């Protein structure tokens, strides 16, 4: 079975109490290999998932999620149009 | 960190939200069932988490954002063996390590509870910030 992170989905449950991703345009900063992205992105209109760790981002990109764009870049260098997002999610990255 | 939050403010629509997830400054425990066998020695983690709190406080003070909601939860990471959990934490958590006594106590606890899986326990806070209406 190996390593299993948050199998109880406490993280997603807590997120759902404070934000809805339904139809939202999301920037996720610190997506890593997409552990969290995979759990909420189906509800979002679009997700730009970024992380400076190219290897981890490649793992998420390999999932080929239709509404998720991945970029191997840090928060200080990502280019996003002003006022174009509904949610900026700092995923254990602040 | 403050710079990243300022950039987020520019990217967000007028009714947009910042959502921040980060662990609290509390030590992360190693558990076998209900037994705590020790804590993760996490290098500068307490300082880093405190810096995240300070960054949030700074952008609130600046008037860019208002606190919308705050919630907390427990995040568990399970492994099949304590050796596997130790390797995972030391490879994936920045500057973190499990000391030998914690690992030894976990081994003994696993002998007493052969069906249990060792796990780490972290307390995490999720905060949403609403973009303040600028005059």
Coordinates of C-alpha atoms in Angstrom, one line a residue, chain B residues 21-117:
Chain B
X21 CA -3.3 26.1 3.4
X22 CA -0.4 25.8 5.7
X23 CA 0.5 23.7 8.8
X24 CA 0.3 25.3 12.2
X25 CA 3.4 25.8 14.3
X26 CA 2.5 22.8 16.4
X27 CA 4.9 19.8 16.2
X28 CA 3.9 17.0 13.9
X29 CA 3.4 13.8 15.8
X30 CA 4.2 10.2 14.9
X31 CA 1.5 7.8 15.9
X32 CA 0.7 4.1 16.0
X33 CA -3.0 3.8 16.6
X34 CA -3.8 6.1 19.5
X35 CA -0.2 6.1 20.8
X36 CA 2.1 9.0 20.1
X37 CA 5.6 7.6 19.8
X38 CA 7.4 11.0 19.2
X39 CA 7.5 14.1 17.1
X40 CA 9.1 15.1 13.8
X41 CA 12.2 17.2 14.2
X42 CA 11.3 19.7 11.6
X43 CA 14.3 22.0 11.3
X44 CA 13.1 25.6 10.7
X45 CA 9.5 24.6 10.1
X46 CA 8.1 26.5 13.0
X47 CA 9.8 29.7 11.7
X48 CA 8.6 29.1 8.2
X49 CA 5.0 28.6 9.3
X50 CA 5.2 31.7 11.5
X51 CA 6.5 33.6 8.5
X52 CA 3.4 32.5 6.5
X53 CA 1.3 33.8 9.3
X54 CA 3.2 37.1 9.3
X55 CA 2.7 37.5 5.5
X56 CA -1.0 37.0 5.9
X57 CA -1.0 39.6 8.7
X58 CA 1.0 42.0 6.6
X59 CA -1.5 42.0 3.6
X60 CA -4.4 42.3 6.0
X61 CA -2.7 45.3 7.6
X62 CA -2.1 46.8 4.2
X63 CA -5.8 46.7 3.4
X64 CA -5.5 44.5 0.3
X65 CA -7.6 41.7 1.8
X66 CA -10.1 40.9 4.5
X67 CA -10.3 37.6 6.3
X68 CA -13.2 35.7 5.0
X69 CA -13.2 32.3 6.8
X70 CA -10.8 30.2 8.9
X71 CA -10.9 26.4 9.5
X72 CA -8.5 23.8 10.8
X73 CA -8.1 20.1 10.1
X74 CA -5.8 17.2 10.8
X75 CA -3.7 15.8 8.0
X76 CA -2.5 12.2 8.3
X77 CA 0.2 10.5 6.3
X78 CA 0.3 6.7 6.6
X79 CA 3.0 4.1 5.7
X80 CA 3.2 0.4 5.9
X81 CA 6.3 0.5 8.2
X82 CA 7.9 3.1 10.4
X83 CA 11.1 2.8 8.3
X84 CA 9.0 3.7 5.2
X85 CA 7.4 6.7 7.0
X86 CA 10.8 7.9 8.2
X87 CA 12.3 7.7 4.7
X88 CA 9.3 9.5 3.2
X89 CA 9.4 12.3 5.8
X90 CA 13.1 12.8 5.5
X91 CA 13.0 12.9 1.7
X92 CA 9.9 15.0 1.3
X93 CA 9.7 17.4 4.2
X94 CA 12.2 20.2 4.2
X95 CA 15.0 19.6 6.9
X96 CA 12.8 17.1 8.7
X97 CA 13.9 13.9 10.5
X98 CA 12.7 11.2 12.9
X99 CA 15.0 10.5 15.7
X100 CA 16.0 6.9 16.7
X101 CA 14.0 6.8 20.0
X102 CA 10.8 7.8 18.1
X103 CA 11.4 5.1 15.6
X104 CA 12.2 2.5 18.3
X105 CA 9.0 3.3 20.2
X106 CA 7.0 3.0 17.0
X107 CA 8.5 -0.4 16.3
X108 CA 7.5 -1.6 19.8
X109 CA 4.0 -0.1 19.4
X110 CA 3.6 -1.9 16.1
X111 CA 4.5 -5.2 17.7
X112 CA 1.8 -4.6 20.3
X113 CA -0.7 -3.6 17.5
X114 CA 0.3 -5.6 14.4
X115 CA -2.7 -4.4 12.4
X116 CA -1.9 -0.7 12.9
X117 CA -0.1 1.5 10.3

